[in-house]
Amino acid sequence: MRITDDLSEYSFMGDFDTIVIGAGHAGCEAGLISARMGMKTLMLSMNLEAVAMMPCNPSIGGTGKGHLVCEVDALGGEMGINIDKTFIQSKMLNTSKGPAVHSLRAQADKNRYHLEMKKTIEDQENLFLKQAEVTDLIINDDGAVCGVVTKAMARYSCRTAVMATGTFLGGKIFIGDAAYSGGPSGLAASDELADNLYREGFPLRRFKTGTPARMLGRSLDYSKMKVQHGDDQIVPFSFMNEGRDIGGNRADCWLSYTNEDTHKIILDNIHRSAMYSGNITGVGPRYCPSIEDKVSRFRDRKRHQLFVEPEGLDTDEMYIQGMSTSLPEDVQESFYHTIPGLEHGEIVRPAYAIEYDCIDPLSLRPSLESKRVKNLFCAGQFNGSSGYEEAAAQGIIAGINSARKIQGMDPLVLRRDQAYIGVLIDDLVTKGTDEPYRILTSRAEYRLLLRQDNADQRLTPIGYAYGSVSQERYEKYLRKQQRISDEVDRLKHKRIDMASMQEFLREIGAPESRDNPCFFDLLKRPEVRYDYLERVDDETRPRLTRNEITEIEVEIKYAGYIEKQRSNVKKLRQMENRRLPENIDYGSIRGLRLEAVEKLNRIRPETVGQASRISGVNPADVNVLLIYLEKESRSRKVKGNDRPEADRCRD
């Protein structure tokens, strides 16, 4: 609604710097970081039970996603700290592969995760949490958001706002032929806000996601499944917990498989699935398909794996990972019961699909500010992404940039070579997405630079400079970097006698050396690990954390590859940083193809680098842009030189 509309019927309830609409994983990070940066911040949630709620899988992290959690943490966020408090099993994935794709994943106690995050929000200075359903934005004559109104006829004013509505916006639940308005986990949908955003002209579209059934743990036969233990040595998500004992694993997961009987029941009833009956119009996530999708698309596969995961320590509910569906309840009962270990499983929450409204992310700036409404920042599934971790990553950037907008300072925009967060946001606002977007390690061109272990090295100094990182965190980071630097320097100067070194190499099965290298050069060998050197190190070794050791090893062993990637980044950065005028008319630039003109005028990229990644803009178009900018630059220089000369003549 516009500020010129009649607002007299709404009770004025307070003035805030920032209002965060939604308290899911995006909203929590946005609200906390905004308050920590000194902004008086209001978080509004339709239901306080939805604060940091996990409506789908009971885990944080995973391939690519673990990188995002570590980056959120390095910028001063809360997700890593909260999962370290509430995990019940932790595991590092992809350890058989290179360090670039090592990804931490932790099973969460869902209820404890929610309660701990809610308590953190309640204890945060400058942050006010309230249960209320936002039904509309208030937009002033300048086209900037300046407040919100609620279903209870309350009005709040603000200077910036963050939209983080998750899957609540226009939410609709599907179970077979049953279809009704609803949000995740049995909560209500936000229908009025969706209608008003449509009316205001926001470019919204429908996406779909889903969740599997939950079963009663005591009704399952675990002897027919393969147990999945966590790691013996726990690696914390948060850099603030490095070197601390955060506890151990307190639960196991189990692996089982579908079979031909499962597939037959699904295929015989696939016409009853909301996905296949035509009831669902929204686009679902390609990388997280429903079980009927898997069975239908891969008919040659004899089985599909599924994981049975505990939802918490104080509940007997088990999450059936990999088995989301929109089939009716009776069909769910039938096919779940064909799976080894689940034959007598009691379903306590049926699987369902949910359709919801989200914005076209091409309508957002790289800062996550709306191009349509000033001072409105958007984050999470509202932006067309999927996943708790992707939501948190966008939430912290939206929160930082909403605060910096109030402070009159430049926004934080992370490059693709700086962070997976940079890859995620750049993909969304530059390329857009036709399905719920999920981060993948394959999306990052500079994976070796963007490792989990060095997220603080990449981002904590940036966060400190932009005001999101506390002094305590920054000083801890500096001490860590000093320890790493000191140890690398020691390794460069440390040697042992030739005979001892040859004996050491024989012991670990490594080829003998013709010279006597220092420990630094020894570590370049693939067979030599930092821990192995302790056998021949006669000096007192520093007490380093596992993360510090990993960082030392990777930087030494992969030095050549890392330097090559850094060199490529340096070459590309010059083009990346060439800014494009905001009011440029691409149709007036000779040489640009019609498709490029249409895409550039619609997306309005801020830099040449961003323009080069737009689908439909080819290298020839980029060259045309560079030539245009060079001509404009020369023209400005000529005009700039003419004026002083004319002034001198006139004087």
Tab-separated table of N, CA and C in Angstrom, residues 518-624:
chain	number	residue	atom	x	y	z
A	518	CYS	N	63.706	-29.090	3.678
A	518	CYS	CA	63.120	-28.642	4.942
A	518	CYS	C	61.748	-29.290	5.107
A	519	PHE	N	61.168	-29.162	6.297
A	519	PHE	CA	59.860	-29.769	6.559
A	519	PHE	C	58.788	-29.196	5.622
A	520	PHE	N	58.913	-27.908	5.281
A	520	PHE	CA	57.954	-27.270	4.378
A	520	PHE	C	57.928	-28.004	3.042
A	521	ASP	N	59.119	-28.301	2.485
A	521	ASP	CA	59.189	-28.999	1.205
A	521	ASP	C	58.794	-30.463	1.338
A	522	LEU	N	59.075	-31.058	2.486
A	522	LEU	CA	58.636	-32.439	2.717
A	522	LEU	C	57.114	-32.548	2.658
A	523	LEU	N	56.438	-31.525	3.204
A	523	LEU	CA	54.977	-31.544	3.241
A	523	LEU	C	54.359	-31.434	1.853
A	524	LYS	N	55.132	-31.007	0.862
A	524	LYS	CA	54.613	-30.945	-0.501
A	524	LYS	C	54.396	-32.343	-1.070
A	525	ARG	N	55.082	-33.326	-0.496
A	525	ARG	CA	54.924	-34.708	-0.969
A	525	ARG	C	53.542	-35.235	-0.583
A	526	PRO	N	52.854	-35.916	-1.482
A	526	PRO	CA	51.506	-36.410	-1.167
A	526	PRO	C	51.477	-37.431	-0.035
A	527	GLU	N	52.593	-38.150	0.174
A	527	GLU	CA	52.598	-39.198	1.217
A	527	GLU	C	52.823	-38.634	2.617
A	528	VAL	N	53.300	-37.396	2.706
A	528	VAL	CA	53.690	-36.822	4.002
A	528	VAL	C	52.556	-35.974	4.559
A	529	ARG	N	52.170	-36.258	5.777
A	529	ARG	CA	51.166	-35.468	6.485
A	529	ARG	C	51.843	-34.694	7.609
A	530	TYR	N	51.237	-33.613	8.004
A	530	TYR	CA	51.793	-32.784	9.082
A	530	TYR	C	51.971	-33.608	10.349
A	531	ASP	N	50.970	-34.441	10.666
A	531	ASP	CA	51.049	-35.252	11.888
A	531	ASP	C	52.216	-36.229	11.848
A	532	TYR	N	52.582	-36.721	10.626
A	532	TYR	CA	53.687	-37.683	10.514
A	532	TYR	C	55.012	-37.059	10.943
A	533	LEU	N	55.145	-35.746	10.701
A	533	LEU	CA	56.419	-35.081	10.993
A	533	LEU	C	56.748	-35.070	12.480
A	534	GLU	N	55.724	-35.298	13.315
A	534	GLU	CA	55.955	-35.309	14.760
A	534	GLU	C	56.962	-36.392	15.157
A	535	ARG	N	57.036	-37.463	14.350
A	535	ARG	CA	57.944	-38.573	14.664
A	535	ARG	C	59.409	-38.151	14.632
A	536	VAL	N	59.718	-37.161	13.790
A	536	VAL	CA	61.118	-36.763	13.638
A	536	VAL	C	61.353	-35.300	14.036
A	537	ASP	N	60.334	-34.686	14.614
A	537	ASP	CA	60.452	-33.279	15.013
A	537	ASP	C	60.926	-33.219	16.455
A	538	ASP	N	62.164	-32.766	16.666
A	538	ASP	CA	62.726	-32.748	18.014
A	538	ASP	C	62.443	-31.436	18.745
A	539	GLU	N	61.708	-30.530	18.102
A	539	GLU	CA	61.346	-29.274	18.750
A	539	GLU	C	59.953	-29.378	19.366
A	540	THR	N	59.663	-28.466	20.270
A	540	THR	CA	58.317	-28.418	20.855
A	540	THR	C	57.362	-27.869	19.810
A	541	ARG	N	56.453	-28.702	19.365
A	541	ARG	CA	55.513	-28.294	18.323
A	541	ARG	C	54.383	-27.466	18.924
A	542	PRO	N	53.929	-26.448	18.211
A	542	PRO	CA	52.819	-25.636	18.730
A	542	PRO	C	51.531	-26.458	18.785
A	543	ARG	N	50.650	-26.097	19.701
A	543	ARG	CA	49.359	-26.776	19.800
A	543	ARG	C	48.404	-26.122	18.814
A	544	LEU	N	48.184	-26.777	17.697
A	544	LEU	CA	47.327	-26.243	16.645
A	544	LEU	C	46.010	-27.004	16.600
A	545	THR	N	44.971	-26.316	16.184
A	545	THR	CA	43.677	-26.981	16.012
A	545	THR	C	43.714	-27.793	14.719
A	546	ARG	N	42.733	-28.684	14.575
A	546	ARG	CA	42.657	-29.488	13.354
A	546	ARG	C	42.475	-28.594	12.133
A	547	ASN	N	41.682	-27.541	12.276
A	547	ASN	CA	41.456	-26.621	11.163
A	547	ASN	C	42.742	-25.911	10.766
A	548	GLU	N	43.549	-25.503	11.743
A	548	GLU	CA	44.807	-24.820	11.454
A	548	GLU	C	45.772	-25.751	10.733
A	549	ILE	N	45.806	-27.010	11.158
A	549	ILE	CA	46.667	-28.002	10.506
A	549	ILE	C	46.210	-28.220	9.065
A	550	THR	N	44.895	-28.336	8.877
A	550	THR	CA	44.351	-28.516	7.522
A	550	THR	C	44.738	-27.353	6.625
A	551	GLU	N	44.609	-26.138	7.150
A	551	GLU	CA	44.928	-24.951	6.363
A	551	GLU	C	46.400	-24.940	5.958
A	552	ILE	N	47.275	-25.314	6.891
A	552	ILE	CA	48.708	-25.362	6.597
A	552	ILE	C	48.991	-26.396	5.513
A	553	GLU	N	48.443	-27.593	5.679
A	553	GLU	CA	48.692	-28.671	4.718
A	553	GLU	C	48.195	-28.318	3.321
A	554	VAL	N	46.986	-27.820	3.241
A	554	VAL	CA	46.403	-27.522	1.927
A	554	VAL	C	47.175	-26.416	1.226
A	555	GLU	N	47.499	-25.347	1.947
A	555	GLU	CA	48.206	-24.225	1.333
A	555	GLU	C	49.591	-24.646	0.827
A	556	ILE	N	50.216	-25.626	1.505
A	556	ILE	CA	51.544	-26.094	1.078
A	556	ILE	C	51.424	-27.103	-0.058
A	557	LYS	N	50.563	-28.105	0.116
A	557	LYS	CA	50.460	-29.183	-0.869
A	557	LYS	C	49.880	-28.713	-2.200
A	558	TYR	N	48.954	-27.778	-2.152
A	558	TYR	CA	48.273	-27.340	-3.375
A	558	TYR	C	48.713	-25.940	-3.799
A	559	ALA	N	49.905	-25.537	-3.365
A	559	ALA	CA	50.370	-24.165	-3.608
A	559	ALA	C	50.343	-23.797	-5.084
A	560	GLY	N	50.782	-24.700	-5.954
A	560	GLY	CA	50.827	-24.407	-7.384
A	560	GLY	C	49.451	-24.174	-7.969
A	561	TYR	N	48.504	-25.050	-7.618
A	561	TYR	CA	47.134	-24.917	-8.127
A	561	TYR	C	46.468	-23.649	-7.579
A	562	ILE	N	46.724	-23.396	-6.288
A	562	ILE	CA	46.118	-22.216	-5.661
A	562	ILE	C	46.636	-20.943	-6.317
A	563	GLU	N	47.931	-20.892	-6.581
A	563	GLU	CA	48.518	-19.706	-7.198
A	563	GLU	C	47.985	-19.511	-8.613
A	564	LYS	N	47.759	-20.615	-9.310
A	564	LYS	CA	47.210	-20.531	-10.669
A	564	LYS	C	45.802	-19.936	-10.642
A	565	GLN	N	44.977	-20.391	-9.681
A	565	GLN	CA	43.622	-19.845	-9.570
A	565	GLN	C	43.660	-18.371	-9.180
A	566	ARG	N	44.565	-18.003	-8.269
A	566	ARG	CA	44.673	-16.596	-7.866
A	566	ARG	C	45.108	-15.725	-9.041
A	567	SER	N	45.972	-16.266	-9.897
A	567	SER	CA	46.415	-15.524	-11.075
A	567	SER	C	45.256	-15.313	-12.036
A	568	ASN	N	44.421	-16.345	-12.218
A	568	ASN	CA	43.244	-16.218	-13.086
A	568	ASN	C	42.273	-15.184	-12.537
A	569	VAL	N	42.107	-15.199	-11.214
A	569	VAL	CA	41.214	-14.236	-10.568
A	569	VAL	C	41.693	-12.816	-10.817
A	570	LYS	N	43.002	-12.620	-10.692
A	570	LYS	CA	43.571	-11.279	-10.866
A	570	LYS	C	43.335	-10.756	-12.280
A	571	LYS	N	43.447	-11.642	-13.271
A	571	LYS	CA	43.235	-11.236	-14.661
A	571	LYS	C	41.779	-10.844	-14.907
A	572	LEU	N	40.876	-11.608	-14.316
A	572	LEU	CA	39.456	-11.363	-14.553
A	572	LEU	C	38.900	-10.200	-13.737
A	573	ARG	N	39.576	-9.867	-12.637
A	573	ARG	CA	39.036	-8.864	-11.726
A	573	ARG	C	38.947	-7.486	-12.365
A	574	GLN	N	39.878	-7.192	-13.271
A	574	GLN	CA	39.863	-5.875	-13.909
A	574	GLN	C	38.557	-5.679	-14.676
A	575	MET	N	38.133	-6.731	-15.418
A	575	MET	CA	36.871	-6.638	-16.135
A	575	MET	C	35.702	-6.657	-15.155
A	576	GLU	N	35.832	-7.478	-14.116
A	576	GLU	CA	34.750	-7.613	-13.142
A	576	GLU	C	34.416	-6.272	-12.506
A	577	ASN	N	35.434	-5.463	-12.264
A	577	ASN	CA	35.227	-4.211	-11.537
A	577	ASN	C	34.845	-3.030	-12.424
A	578	ARG	N	34.819	-3.207	-13.750
A	578	ARG	CA	34.419	-2.110	-14.638
A	578	ARG	C	32.926	-1.868	-14.477
A	579	ARG	N	32.575	-0.748	-13.876
A	579	ARG	CA	31.172	-0.464	-13.585
A	579	ARG	C	30.453	0.072	-14.827
A	580	LEU	N	29.183	-0.291	-14.931
A	580	LEU	CA	28.333	0.187	-16.018
A	580	LEU	C	27.443	1.304	-15.496
A	581	PRO	N	27.265	2.385	-16.263
A	581	PRO	CA	26.390	3.483	-15.810
A	581	PRO	C	24.982	2.967	-15.524
A	582	GLU	N	24.369	3.480	-14.470
A	582	GLU	CA	23.052	2.991	-14.064
A	582	GLU	C	21.979	3.328	-15.078
A	583	ASN	N	22.135	4.459	-15.766
A	583	ASN	CA	21.083	4.910	-16.682
A	583	ASN	C	21.404	4.616	-18.146
A	584	ILE	N	22.311	3.704	-18.386
A	584	ILE	CA	22.746	3.401	-19.749
A	584	ILE	C	21.586	2.834	-20.579
A	585	ASP	N	21.477	3.293	-21.831
A	585	ASP	CA	20.474	2.760	-22.764
A	585	ASP	C	21.191	1.802	-23.711
A	586	TYR	N	21.055	0.514	-23.463
A	586	TYR	CA	21.784	-0.476	-24.256
A	586	TYR	C	21.323	-0.494	-25.710
A	587	GLY	N	20.093	-0.054	-25.951
A	587	GLY	CA	19.600	-0.015	-27.322
A	587	GLY	C	20.334	0.998	-28.179
A	588	SER	N	21.003	1.958	-27.542
A	588	SER	CA	21.715	2.993	-28.301
A	588	SER	C	23.161	2.608	-28.607
A	589	ILE	N	23.607	1.456	-28.107
A	589	ILE	CA	25.000	1.034	-28.321
A	589	ILE	C	25.080	0.208	-29.601
A	590	ARG	N	25.780	0.706	-30.591
A	590	ARG	CA	25.899	0.002	-31.866
A	590	ARG	C	26.745	-1.254	-31.704
A	591	GLY	N	26.298	-2.343	-32.325
A	591	GLY	CA	27.068	-3.590	-32.293
A	591	GLY	C	26.512	-4.634	-31.353
A	592	LEU	N	25.657	-4.227	-30.407
A	592	LEU	CA	25.055	-5.201	-29.496
A	592	LEU	C	23.931	-5.950	-30.210
A	593	ARG	N	23.889	-7.264	-30.038
A	593	ARG	CA	22.814	-8.052	-30.627
A	593	ARG	C	21.489	-7.755	-29.911
A	594	LEU	N	20.386	-7.996	-30.589
A	594	LEU	CA	19.068	-7.685	-30.033
A	594	LEU	C	18.807	-8.446	-28.740
A	595	GLU	N	19.213	-9.726	-28.692
A	595	GLU	CA	18.997	-10.513	-27.471
A	595	GLU	C	19.771	-9.917	-26.306
A	596	ALA	N	21.019	-9.491	-26.571
A	596	ALA	CA	21.842	-8.889	-25.527
A	596	ALA	C	21.219	-7.588	-25.033
A	597	VAL	N	20.716	-6.769	-25.976
A	597	VAL	CA	20.075	-5.503	-25.594
A	597	VAL	C	18.887	-5.763	-24.683
A	598	GLU	N	18.052	-6.762	-25.041
A	598	GLU	CA	16.855	-7.077	-24.247
A	598	GLU	C	17.245	-7.550	-22.847
A	599	LYS	N	18.227	-8.449	-22.758
A	599	LYS	CA	18.644	-8.980	-21.460
A	599	LYS	C	19.318	-7.897	-20.602
A	600	LEU	N	20.168	-7.101	-21.206
A	600	LEU	CA	20.886	-6.065	-20.457
A	600	LEU	C	19.935	-4.990	-19.949
A	601	ASN	N	18.977	-4.589	-20.770
A	601	ASN	CA	18.006	-3.579	-20.338
A	601	ASN	C	17.103	-4.116	-19.232
A	602	ARG	N	16.833	-5.426	-19.240
A	602	ARG	CA	15.949	-6.002	-18.218
A	602	ARG	C	16.675	-6.222	-16.897
A	603	ILE	N	17.896	-6.764	-16.960
A	603	ILE	CA	18.612	-7.129	-15.735
A	603	ILE	C	19.385	-5.955	-15.151
A	604	ARG	N	19.832	-5.029	-16.000
A	604	ARG	CA	20.593	-3.849	-15.569
A	604	ARG	C	21.803	-4.243	-14.723
A	605	PRO	N	22.777	-4.963	-15.299
A	605	PRO	CA	23.964	-5.377	-14.535
A	605	PRO	C	24.749	-4.168	-14.045
A	606	GLU	N	25.436	-4.340	-12.933
A	606	GLU	CA	26.179	-3.218	-12.352
A	606	GLU	C	27.623	-3.161	-12.832
A	607	THR	N	28.155	-4.315	-13.292
A	607	THR	CA	29.535	-4.351	-13.773
A	607	THR	C	29.595	-5.136	-15.076
A	608	VAL	N	30.705	-4.970	-15.798
A	608	VAL	CA	30.906	-5.734	-17.035
A	608	VAL	C	30.994	-7.223	-16.705
A	609	GLY	N	31.618	-7.548	-15.578
A	609	GLY	CA	31.718	-8.947	-15.174
A	609	GLY	C	30.349	-9.570	-14.994
A	610	GLN	N	29.449	-8.862	-14.333
A	610	GLN	CA	28.095	-9.380	-14.150
A	610	GLN	C	27.398	-9.519	-15.499
A	611	ALA	N	27.594	-8.546	-16.376
A	611	ALA	CA	26.979	-8.606	-17.709
A	611	ALA	C	27.459	-9.828	-18.483
A	612	SER	N	28.732	-10.177	-18.323
A	612	SER	CA	29.303	-11.300	-19.079
A	612	SER	C	28.703	-12.640	-18.677
A	613	ARG	N	28.084	-12.703	-17.480
A	613	ARG	CA	27.523	-13.971	-17.005
A	613	ARG	C	26.024	-14.093	-17.284
A	614	ILE	N	25.456	-13.085	-17.928
A	614	ILE	CA	24.034	-13.143	-18.250
A	614	ILE	C	23.821	-14.069	-19.442
A	615	SER	N	22.884	-14.989	-19.295
A	615	SER	CA	22.549	-15.880	-20.403
A	615	SER	C	22.025	-15.051	-21.574
A	616	GLY	N	22.646	-15.230	-22.745
A	616	GLY	CA	22.232	-14.451	-23.912
A	616	GLY	C	23.181	-13.323	-24.244
A	617	VAL	N	24.159	-13.057	-23.344
A	617	VAL	CA	25.200	-12.054	-23.612
A	617	VAL	C	26.488	-12.809	-23.914
A	618	ASN	N	26.979	-12.723	-25.156
A	618	ASN	CA	28.156	-13.501	-25.533
A	618	ASN	C	29.435	-12.654	-25.477
A	619	PRO	N	30.614	-13.277	-25.649
A	619	PRO	CA	31.875	-12.519	-25.558
A	619	PRO	C	31.952	-11.329	-26.512
A	620	ALA	N	31.346	-11.450	-27.702
A	620	ALA	CA	31.372	-10.319	-28.641
A	620	ALA	C	30.604	-9.125	-28.072
A	621	ASP	N	29.479	-9.408	-27.392
A	621	ASP	CA	28.709	-8.332	-26.760
A	621	ASP	C	29.525	-7.662	-25.654
A	622	VAL	N	30.273	-8.461	-24.910
A	622	VAL	CA	31.103	-7.910	-23.833
A	622	VAL	C	32.175	-6.993	-24.417
A	623	ASN	N	32.767	-7.394	-25.535
A	623	ASN	CA	33.767	-6.534	-26.184
A	623	ASN	C	33.159	-5.214	-26.631
A	624	VAL	N	31.942	-5.282	-27.147
A	624	VAL	CA	31.243	-4.053	-27.553
A	624	VAL	C	31.061	-3.133	-26.345
